[in-house]
Coordinates of C-alpha atoms in Angstrom, one line a residue:
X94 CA 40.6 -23.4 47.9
X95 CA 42.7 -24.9 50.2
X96 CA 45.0 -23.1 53.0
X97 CA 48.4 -22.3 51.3
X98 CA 51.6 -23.2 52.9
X99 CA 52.5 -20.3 54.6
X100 CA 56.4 -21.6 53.6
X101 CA 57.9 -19.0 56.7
X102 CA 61.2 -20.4 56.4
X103 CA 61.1 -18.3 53.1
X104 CA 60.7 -14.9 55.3
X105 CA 62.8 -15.3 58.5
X106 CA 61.4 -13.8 61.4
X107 CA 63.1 -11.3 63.0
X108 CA 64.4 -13.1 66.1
X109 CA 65.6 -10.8 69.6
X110 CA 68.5 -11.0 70.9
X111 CA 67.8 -14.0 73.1
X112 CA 67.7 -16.3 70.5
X113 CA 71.5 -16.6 70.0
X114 CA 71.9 -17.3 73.8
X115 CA 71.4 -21.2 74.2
X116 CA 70.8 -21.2 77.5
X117 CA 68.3 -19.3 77.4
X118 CA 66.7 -21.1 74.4
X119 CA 66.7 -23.6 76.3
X120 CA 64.4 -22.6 78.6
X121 CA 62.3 -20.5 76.1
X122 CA 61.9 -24.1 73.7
X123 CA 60.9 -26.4 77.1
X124 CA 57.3 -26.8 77.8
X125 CA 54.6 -25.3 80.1
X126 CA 53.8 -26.4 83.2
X127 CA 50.2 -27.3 83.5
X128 CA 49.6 -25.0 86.0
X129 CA 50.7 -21.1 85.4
X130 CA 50.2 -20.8 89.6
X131 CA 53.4 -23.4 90.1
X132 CA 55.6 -20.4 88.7
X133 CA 54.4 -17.4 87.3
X134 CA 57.4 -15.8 86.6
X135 CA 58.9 -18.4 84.7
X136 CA 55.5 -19.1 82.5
X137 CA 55.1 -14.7 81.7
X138 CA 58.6 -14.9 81.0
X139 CA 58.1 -17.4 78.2
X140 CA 55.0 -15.9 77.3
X141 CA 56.0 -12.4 77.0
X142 CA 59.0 -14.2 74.8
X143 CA 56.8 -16.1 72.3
X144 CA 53.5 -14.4 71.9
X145 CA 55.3 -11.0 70.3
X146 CA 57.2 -13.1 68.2
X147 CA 54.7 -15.0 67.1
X148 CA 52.8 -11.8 65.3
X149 CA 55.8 -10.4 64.4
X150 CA 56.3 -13.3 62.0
X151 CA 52.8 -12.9 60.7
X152 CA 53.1 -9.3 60.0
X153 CA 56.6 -9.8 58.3
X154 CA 55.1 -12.1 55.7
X155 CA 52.3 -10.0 55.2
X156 CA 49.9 -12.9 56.6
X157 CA 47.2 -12.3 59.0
X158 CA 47.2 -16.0 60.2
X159 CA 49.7 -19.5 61.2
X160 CA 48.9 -23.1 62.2
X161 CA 51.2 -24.9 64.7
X162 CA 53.0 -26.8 62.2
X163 CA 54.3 -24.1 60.4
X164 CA 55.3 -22.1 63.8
X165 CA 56.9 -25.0 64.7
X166 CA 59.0 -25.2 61.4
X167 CA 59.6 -21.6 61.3
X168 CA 60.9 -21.5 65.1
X169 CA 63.1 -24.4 64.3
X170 CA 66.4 -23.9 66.0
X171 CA 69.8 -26.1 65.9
X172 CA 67.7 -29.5 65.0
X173 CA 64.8 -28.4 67.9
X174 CA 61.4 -27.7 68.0
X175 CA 59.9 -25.1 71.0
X176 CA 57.6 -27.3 73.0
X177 CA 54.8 -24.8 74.4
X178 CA 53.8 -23.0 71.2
X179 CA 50.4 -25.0 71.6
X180 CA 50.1 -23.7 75.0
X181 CA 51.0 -20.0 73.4
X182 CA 47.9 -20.1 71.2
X183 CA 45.5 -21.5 73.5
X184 CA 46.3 -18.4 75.8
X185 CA 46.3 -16.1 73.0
X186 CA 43.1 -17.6 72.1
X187 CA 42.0 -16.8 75.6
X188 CA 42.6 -13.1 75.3
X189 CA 41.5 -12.6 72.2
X190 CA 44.7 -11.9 70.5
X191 CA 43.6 -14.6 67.6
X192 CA 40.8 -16.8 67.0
X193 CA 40.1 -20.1 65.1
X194 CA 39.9 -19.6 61.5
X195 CA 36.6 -21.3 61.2
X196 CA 34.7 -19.4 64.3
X197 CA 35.9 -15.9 62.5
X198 CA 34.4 -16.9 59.5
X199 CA 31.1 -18.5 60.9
X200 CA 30.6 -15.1 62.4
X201 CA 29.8 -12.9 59.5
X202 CA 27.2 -14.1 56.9
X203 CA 30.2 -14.0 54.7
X204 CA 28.3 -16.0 51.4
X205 CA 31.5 -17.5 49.2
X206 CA 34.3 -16.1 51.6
X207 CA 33.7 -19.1 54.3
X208 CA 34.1 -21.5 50.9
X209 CA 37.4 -19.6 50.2
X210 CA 39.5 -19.9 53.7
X211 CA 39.8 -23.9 52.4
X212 CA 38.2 -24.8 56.1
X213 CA 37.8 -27.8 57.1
X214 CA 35.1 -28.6 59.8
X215 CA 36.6 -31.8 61.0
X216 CA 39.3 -30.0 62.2
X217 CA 37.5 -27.9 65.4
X218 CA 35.0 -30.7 65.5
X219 CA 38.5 -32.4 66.5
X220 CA 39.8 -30.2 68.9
X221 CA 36.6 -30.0 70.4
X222 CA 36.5 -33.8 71.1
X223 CA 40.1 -33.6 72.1
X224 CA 39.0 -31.1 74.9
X225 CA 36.1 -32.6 76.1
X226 CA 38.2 -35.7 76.8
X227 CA 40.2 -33.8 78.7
X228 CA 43.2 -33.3 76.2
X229 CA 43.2 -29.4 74.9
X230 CA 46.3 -29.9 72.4
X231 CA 46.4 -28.1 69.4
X232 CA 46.0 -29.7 65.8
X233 CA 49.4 -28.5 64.0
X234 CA 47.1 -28.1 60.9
X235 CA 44.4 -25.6 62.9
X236 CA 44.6 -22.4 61.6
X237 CA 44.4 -19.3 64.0
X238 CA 43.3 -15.7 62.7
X239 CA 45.6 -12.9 64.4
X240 CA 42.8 -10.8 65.1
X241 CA 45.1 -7.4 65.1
X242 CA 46.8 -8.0 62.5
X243 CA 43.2 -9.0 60.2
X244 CA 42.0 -5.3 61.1
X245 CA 45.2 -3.4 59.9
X246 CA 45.4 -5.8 56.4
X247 CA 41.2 -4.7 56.1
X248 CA 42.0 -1.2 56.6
X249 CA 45.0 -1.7 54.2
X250 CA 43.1 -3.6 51.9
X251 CA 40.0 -0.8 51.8
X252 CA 42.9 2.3 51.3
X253 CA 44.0 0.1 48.1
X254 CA 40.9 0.2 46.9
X255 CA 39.9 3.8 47.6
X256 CA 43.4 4.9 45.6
X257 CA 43.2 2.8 42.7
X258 CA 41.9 3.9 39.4
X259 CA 38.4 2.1 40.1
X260 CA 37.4 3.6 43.3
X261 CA 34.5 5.5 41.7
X262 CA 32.7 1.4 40.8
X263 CA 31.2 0.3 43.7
X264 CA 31.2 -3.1 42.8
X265 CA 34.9 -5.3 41.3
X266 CA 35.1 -9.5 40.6
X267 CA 36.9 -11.1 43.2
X268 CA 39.4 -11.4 40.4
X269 CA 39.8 -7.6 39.7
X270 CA 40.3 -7.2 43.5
X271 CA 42.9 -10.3 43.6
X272 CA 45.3 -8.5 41.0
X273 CA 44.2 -4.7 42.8
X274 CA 45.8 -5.9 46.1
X275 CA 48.4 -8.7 45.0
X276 CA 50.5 -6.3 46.7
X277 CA 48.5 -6.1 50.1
X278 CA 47.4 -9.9 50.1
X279 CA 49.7 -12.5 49.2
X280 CA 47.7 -15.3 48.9
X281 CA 43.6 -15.7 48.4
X282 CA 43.3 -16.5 51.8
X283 CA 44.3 -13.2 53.5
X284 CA 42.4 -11.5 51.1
X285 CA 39.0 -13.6 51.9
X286 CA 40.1 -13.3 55.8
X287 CA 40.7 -9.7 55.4
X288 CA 37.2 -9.2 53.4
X289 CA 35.3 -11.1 56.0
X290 CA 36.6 -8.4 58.7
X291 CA 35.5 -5.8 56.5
X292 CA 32.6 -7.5 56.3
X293 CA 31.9 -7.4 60.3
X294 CA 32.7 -3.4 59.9
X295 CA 29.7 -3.0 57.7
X296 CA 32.5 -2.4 55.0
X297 CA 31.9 -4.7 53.0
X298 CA 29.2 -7.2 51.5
X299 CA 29.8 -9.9 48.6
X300 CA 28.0 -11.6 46.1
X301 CA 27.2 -15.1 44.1
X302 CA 26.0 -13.8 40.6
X303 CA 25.9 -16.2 38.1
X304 CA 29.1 -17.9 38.9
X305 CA 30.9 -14.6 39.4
X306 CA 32.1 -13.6 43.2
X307 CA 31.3 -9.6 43.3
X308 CA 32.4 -7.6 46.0
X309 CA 30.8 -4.3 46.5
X310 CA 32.4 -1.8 48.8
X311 CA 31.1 1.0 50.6
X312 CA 31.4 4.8 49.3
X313 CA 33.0 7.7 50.8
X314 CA 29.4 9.2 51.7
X315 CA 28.3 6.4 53.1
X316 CA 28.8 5.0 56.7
X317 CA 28.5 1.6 56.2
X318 CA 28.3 -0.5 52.6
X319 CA 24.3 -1.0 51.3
X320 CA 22.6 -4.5 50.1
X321 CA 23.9 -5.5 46.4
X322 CA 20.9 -4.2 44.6
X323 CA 19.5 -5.6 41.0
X324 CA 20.6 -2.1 39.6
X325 CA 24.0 -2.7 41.3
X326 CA 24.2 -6.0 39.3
X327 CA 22.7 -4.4 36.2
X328 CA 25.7 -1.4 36.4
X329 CA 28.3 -3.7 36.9
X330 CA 27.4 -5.6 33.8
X331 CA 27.4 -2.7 31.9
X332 CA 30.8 -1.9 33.2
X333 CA 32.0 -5.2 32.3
X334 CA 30.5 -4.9 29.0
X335 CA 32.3 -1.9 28.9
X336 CA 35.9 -3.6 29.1
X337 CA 34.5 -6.1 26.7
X338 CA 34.6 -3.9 23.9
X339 CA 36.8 -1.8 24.5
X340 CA 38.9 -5.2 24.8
X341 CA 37.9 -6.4 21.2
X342 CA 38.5 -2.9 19.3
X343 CA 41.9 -2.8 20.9
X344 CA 42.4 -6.6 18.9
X345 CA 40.5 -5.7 15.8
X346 CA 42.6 -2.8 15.5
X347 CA 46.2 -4.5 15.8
X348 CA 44.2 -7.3 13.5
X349 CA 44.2 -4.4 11.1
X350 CA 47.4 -3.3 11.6
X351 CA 48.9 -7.0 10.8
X352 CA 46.6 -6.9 7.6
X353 CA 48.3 -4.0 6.3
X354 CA 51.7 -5.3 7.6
X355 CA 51.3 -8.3 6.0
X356 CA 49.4 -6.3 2.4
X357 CA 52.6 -4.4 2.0
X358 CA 55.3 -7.1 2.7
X359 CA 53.0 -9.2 -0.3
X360 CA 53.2 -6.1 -2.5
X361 CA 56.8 -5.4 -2.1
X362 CA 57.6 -9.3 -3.5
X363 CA 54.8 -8.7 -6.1
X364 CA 51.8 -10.6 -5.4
X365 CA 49.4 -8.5 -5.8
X366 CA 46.4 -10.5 -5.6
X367 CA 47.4 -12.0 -2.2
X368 CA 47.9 -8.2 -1.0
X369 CA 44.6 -7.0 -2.5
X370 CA 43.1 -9.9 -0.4
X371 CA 44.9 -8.7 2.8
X372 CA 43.5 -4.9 2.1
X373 CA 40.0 -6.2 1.7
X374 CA 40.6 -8.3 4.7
X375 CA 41.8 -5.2 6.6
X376 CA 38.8 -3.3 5.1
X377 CA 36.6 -5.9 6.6
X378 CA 38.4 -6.0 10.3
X379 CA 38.4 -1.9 10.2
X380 CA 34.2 -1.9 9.4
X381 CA 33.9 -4.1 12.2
X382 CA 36.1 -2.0 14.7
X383 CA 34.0 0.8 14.0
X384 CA 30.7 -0.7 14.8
X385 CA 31.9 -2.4 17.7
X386 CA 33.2 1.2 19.0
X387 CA 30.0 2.7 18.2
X388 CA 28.4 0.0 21.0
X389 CA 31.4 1.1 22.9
X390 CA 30.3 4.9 23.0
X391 CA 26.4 3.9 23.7
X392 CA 27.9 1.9 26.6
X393 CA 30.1 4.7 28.1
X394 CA 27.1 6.9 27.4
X395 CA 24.9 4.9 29.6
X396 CA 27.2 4.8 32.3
X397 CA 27.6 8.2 32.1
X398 CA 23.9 9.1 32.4
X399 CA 23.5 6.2 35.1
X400 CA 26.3 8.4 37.1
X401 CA 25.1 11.8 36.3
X402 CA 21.3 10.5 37.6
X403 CA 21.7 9.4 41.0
X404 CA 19.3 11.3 42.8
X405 CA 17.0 11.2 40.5
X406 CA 14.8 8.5 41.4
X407 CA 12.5 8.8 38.2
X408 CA 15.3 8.6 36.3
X409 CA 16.8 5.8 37.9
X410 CA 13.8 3.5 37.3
X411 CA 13.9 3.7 34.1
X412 CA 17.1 2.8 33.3
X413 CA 16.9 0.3 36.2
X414 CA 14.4 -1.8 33.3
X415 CA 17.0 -1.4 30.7
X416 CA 20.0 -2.3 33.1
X417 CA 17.8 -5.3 34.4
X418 CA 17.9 -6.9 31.0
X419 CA 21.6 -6.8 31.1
X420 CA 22.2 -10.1 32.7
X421 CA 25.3 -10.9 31.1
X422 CA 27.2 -14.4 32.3
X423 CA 30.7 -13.4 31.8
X424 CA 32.1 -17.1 31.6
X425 CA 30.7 -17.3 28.3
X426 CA 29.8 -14.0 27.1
X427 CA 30.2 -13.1 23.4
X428 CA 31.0 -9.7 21.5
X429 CA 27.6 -10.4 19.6
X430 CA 25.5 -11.4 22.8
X431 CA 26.9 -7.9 24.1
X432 CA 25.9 -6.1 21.0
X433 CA 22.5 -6.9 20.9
X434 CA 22.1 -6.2 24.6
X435 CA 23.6 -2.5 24.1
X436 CA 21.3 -2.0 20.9
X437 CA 18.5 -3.3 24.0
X438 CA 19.6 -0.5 26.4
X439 CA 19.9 2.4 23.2
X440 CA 16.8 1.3 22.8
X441 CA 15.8 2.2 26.0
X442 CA 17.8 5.3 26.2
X443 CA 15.9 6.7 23.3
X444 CA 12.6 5.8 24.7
X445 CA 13.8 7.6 27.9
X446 CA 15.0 10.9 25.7
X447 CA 11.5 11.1 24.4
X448 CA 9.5 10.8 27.7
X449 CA 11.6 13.6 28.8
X450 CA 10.6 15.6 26.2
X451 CA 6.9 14.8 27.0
X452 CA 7.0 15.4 30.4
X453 CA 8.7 18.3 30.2
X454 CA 5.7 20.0 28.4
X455 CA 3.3 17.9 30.2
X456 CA 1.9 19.4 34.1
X457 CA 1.4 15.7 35.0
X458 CA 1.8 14.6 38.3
X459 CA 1.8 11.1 37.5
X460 CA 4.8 11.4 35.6
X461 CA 6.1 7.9 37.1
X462 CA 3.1 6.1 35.5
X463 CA 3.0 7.9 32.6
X464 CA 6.9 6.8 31.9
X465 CA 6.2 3.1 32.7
X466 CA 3.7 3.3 30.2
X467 CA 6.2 4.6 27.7
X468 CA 8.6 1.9 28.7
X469 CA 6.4 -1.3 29.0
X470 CA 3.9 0.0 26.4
X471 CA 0.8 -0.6 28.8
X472 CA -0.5 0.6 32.2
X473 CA 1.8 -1.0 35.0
X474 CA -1.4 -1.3 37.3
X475 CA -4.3 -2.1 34.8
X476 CA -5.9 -5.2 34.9
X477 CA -4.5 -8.4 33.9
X478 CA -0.6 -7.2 34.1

C-alpha cells in the first residue's frame, strides 16, 4: 500500500503560546545557519521550539510518523512556510529521536510488513546521492519514524490485543487485527510500523500463508513470541473454520426464518401450494443448519481438546497429523470443502479416542510408535516409508 496522507490540517496541533506572537514567528519560521557554532543560542532556541512540536503533532493524530511536506503544510502560518524544518529532522535524526521509515523497517526481518509501509527505495537512494554531492536536504516526501512514539503505539497496540475477546488465539489475520485496533491505528501504516517494533521486542512475528498475512503474538507465559509453527497454522485454520460455520448456521437459520415468514404471509392470502413449497423449503434449509452445526460442535470440540492438551506432547502429535491436513485457503474456501475436512479431523479424533483406550491397558513404552501406527496404519520407521 502506499503511504496515506497524513491530512494534519484535519487535527490542528496544539501550538504554544509563541505562535500568536509574530515577531517571534518570525524568527522561529527563518532558516538555520549552516553552522550551529555561529550562534548557539539562537539555533537551541529554535530547536527546542520545533522539535517538541513536531511529536506533539504526531501523537495528537495518533500517527507514529510525518514527511516534510506535510509538516510544512501543517505549520503553515499567515501564507508562510517555516524554513528549517529539514534541518529539524536531520538533527532529530542525529539523536535518535526518529529514523527513516525504510532503515526501521530493513532492520527487522519483518516478511510482508516492509511491503506494507508503501516504501519506496528511490527515495533514500535519493537522499543518499543528494548527500554525497554535498547537499543533505530533505525529500518533502521522506518519511521519518518517531522512534518514541512507535514504542508507546506497540505497547498500546499489544494491551489491545491482550484485552480483547481473542487474546486466548495466538495467532489473528492482519484483517482481524486491522478492525481490533482501528481505534489504536488509524491507518495500515501505523499499524505495520507499530508491528515491526513489536517485532524488534521479540513480541511479535508474522506470516505469508497462502495469501493470508497472520500475525502471531506472544503469550503471557512466555518472554518473547515463538516461530509460527505448522500446528500453529493448522490451529488457526481450525479456528477460522470455526467462524465459518458458525457464520453459515447463523444465515441458514434467518434463511429459515424468511421461509416461514414468507409460508405464512402465502397462507393468509390462500395459496397454499406456494406456502407448502416455502415449508418444504424451510424444512430443507433447517436439515441443513443442523448438519452444518453438528461440524460446528466437532470443530469447537477439537479446539477444545487441542487447548486442554498442551503439555501433552503425545497428544499433541497426533492431532498435529489431523490439524496438518487442514490447509484451508480462506480466499476461496467453501462450506463443503470445510465439511469434508472436519469429517477428516473426527476421523482422526476417533482414531485418537481408541489408542487411548489401548494404551491405557497396554505397559508399552513405545507408546509414540505404537500411536503412529494407529494413525498412518504402518510402522513410521519400517522399510520403504
Amino acid at each position: 500500500i502506499s503511504a496515506p496522507s497524513l491530512d494534519l490540517g484535519d487535527v490542528a496541533p496544539d501550538f504554544p503560546p509563541d505562535w500568536e506572537d509574530d515577531e517571534r514567528m518570525t524568527f522561529l519560521f527563518s532558516a538555520f545557519k549552516e553552522n550551529r557554532e555561529v550562534n548557539t543560542t539562537d539555533w537551541d532556541g529554535k530547536m527546542n521550539f520545533w522539535v517538541p512540536l513536531v511529536i506533539g503533532s504526531c501523537r495528537k493524530r495518533g500517527a507514529v510518523s510525518f514527511n516534510l511536506q506535510d509538516l510544512n503544510e501543517s505549520f503553515r502560518r499567515k501564507g508562510s512556510m517555516p524554513l528549517g524544518l529539514g534541518t529539524v529532522i536531520q538533527c532529530m535524526a542525529r539523536c535518535g529521536k526518529v529514523q527513516k521509515e525504510s532503515e526501521f523497517a530493513a532492520n527487522v526481518d519483518s516478511g510482508w510488513l516492509s511491503w506494507g509501509v508503501g516504501l519506496l527505495l528511490v527515495r533514500p537512494l535519493k537522499w543518499t546521492l543528494s548527500t554525497l554531492l554535498g547537499n543533505s536536504r530533505v525529500p518533502l516526501e521522506e518519511s521519518f519514524v518517531v522512534i518514541e512514539l512507535v514504542k508507546e503505539k506497540a505497547a498500546e497496540l499489544m494491551r489491545v490485543y491482550r484485552s480483547s475477546p481473542v487474546a486466548d488465539r495466538s495467532l489473528l489475520s492482519f484483517q482481524e487485527l486491522r478492525a481490533l485496533s482501528a481505534h489504536v491505528c488509524p491507518d495500515e501504516t501505523t499499524l505495520c510500523l507499530a508491528l515491526i517494533q513489536l517485532q524488534r521486542e521479540k513480541q511479535v512475528t508474522v506470516l505469508l500463508h497462502e495469501g493470508e498475512k497472520i500475525v502471531k503474538f506472544s503469550q503471557l507465559d512466555q518472554g518473547r513470541v515463538s516461530p509460527i509453527s505448522d500446528m500453529d497454522v493448522g490451529i488457526y485454520q481450525l479456528q477460522c473454520s470455526e467462524k465459518l460455520l458458525g457464520d453459515r448456521v447463523e444465515a441458514l437459520g434467518l434463511e429459515a426464518e424468511r421461509c416461514r415468514e414468507e409460508a405464512r404471509k402465502l397462507l393468509q392470502e390462500g395459496k397454499k401450494s406456494q406456502a407448502l413449497r416455502c415449508l418444504k423449503g424451510r424444512k430443507r434449509v433447517e436439515k441443513r443448519a443442523e448438519r452444518l452445526y453438528g461440524q460446528l460442535e466437532t470443530v469447537k470440540g477439537i479446539l477444545d481438546r487441542i487447548a486442554h492438551s498442551q503439555t501433552d506432547r503425545l497428544v499433541m502429535q497426533a492431532y498435529q497429523a489431523g490439524v496438518a491436513a487442514l490447509r484451508l485457503s480462506l480466499k476461496d474456501v467453501t462450506v463443503e470443502r470445510a465439511e469434508s475436512l472436519v469429517d477428516q479431523i473426527q476421523e482422526l479424533c476417533d482414531t485418537q479416542d481408541e489408542v487411548n483406550q489401548t494404551l491405557a491397558g497396554a505397559a508399552l513404552n513405545s507408546s509414540g510408535t505404537l500411536l503412529l501406527f494407529f494413525l498412518f496404519g504402518h510402522w513410521p520407521f519400517s522399510p520403504g516409508h
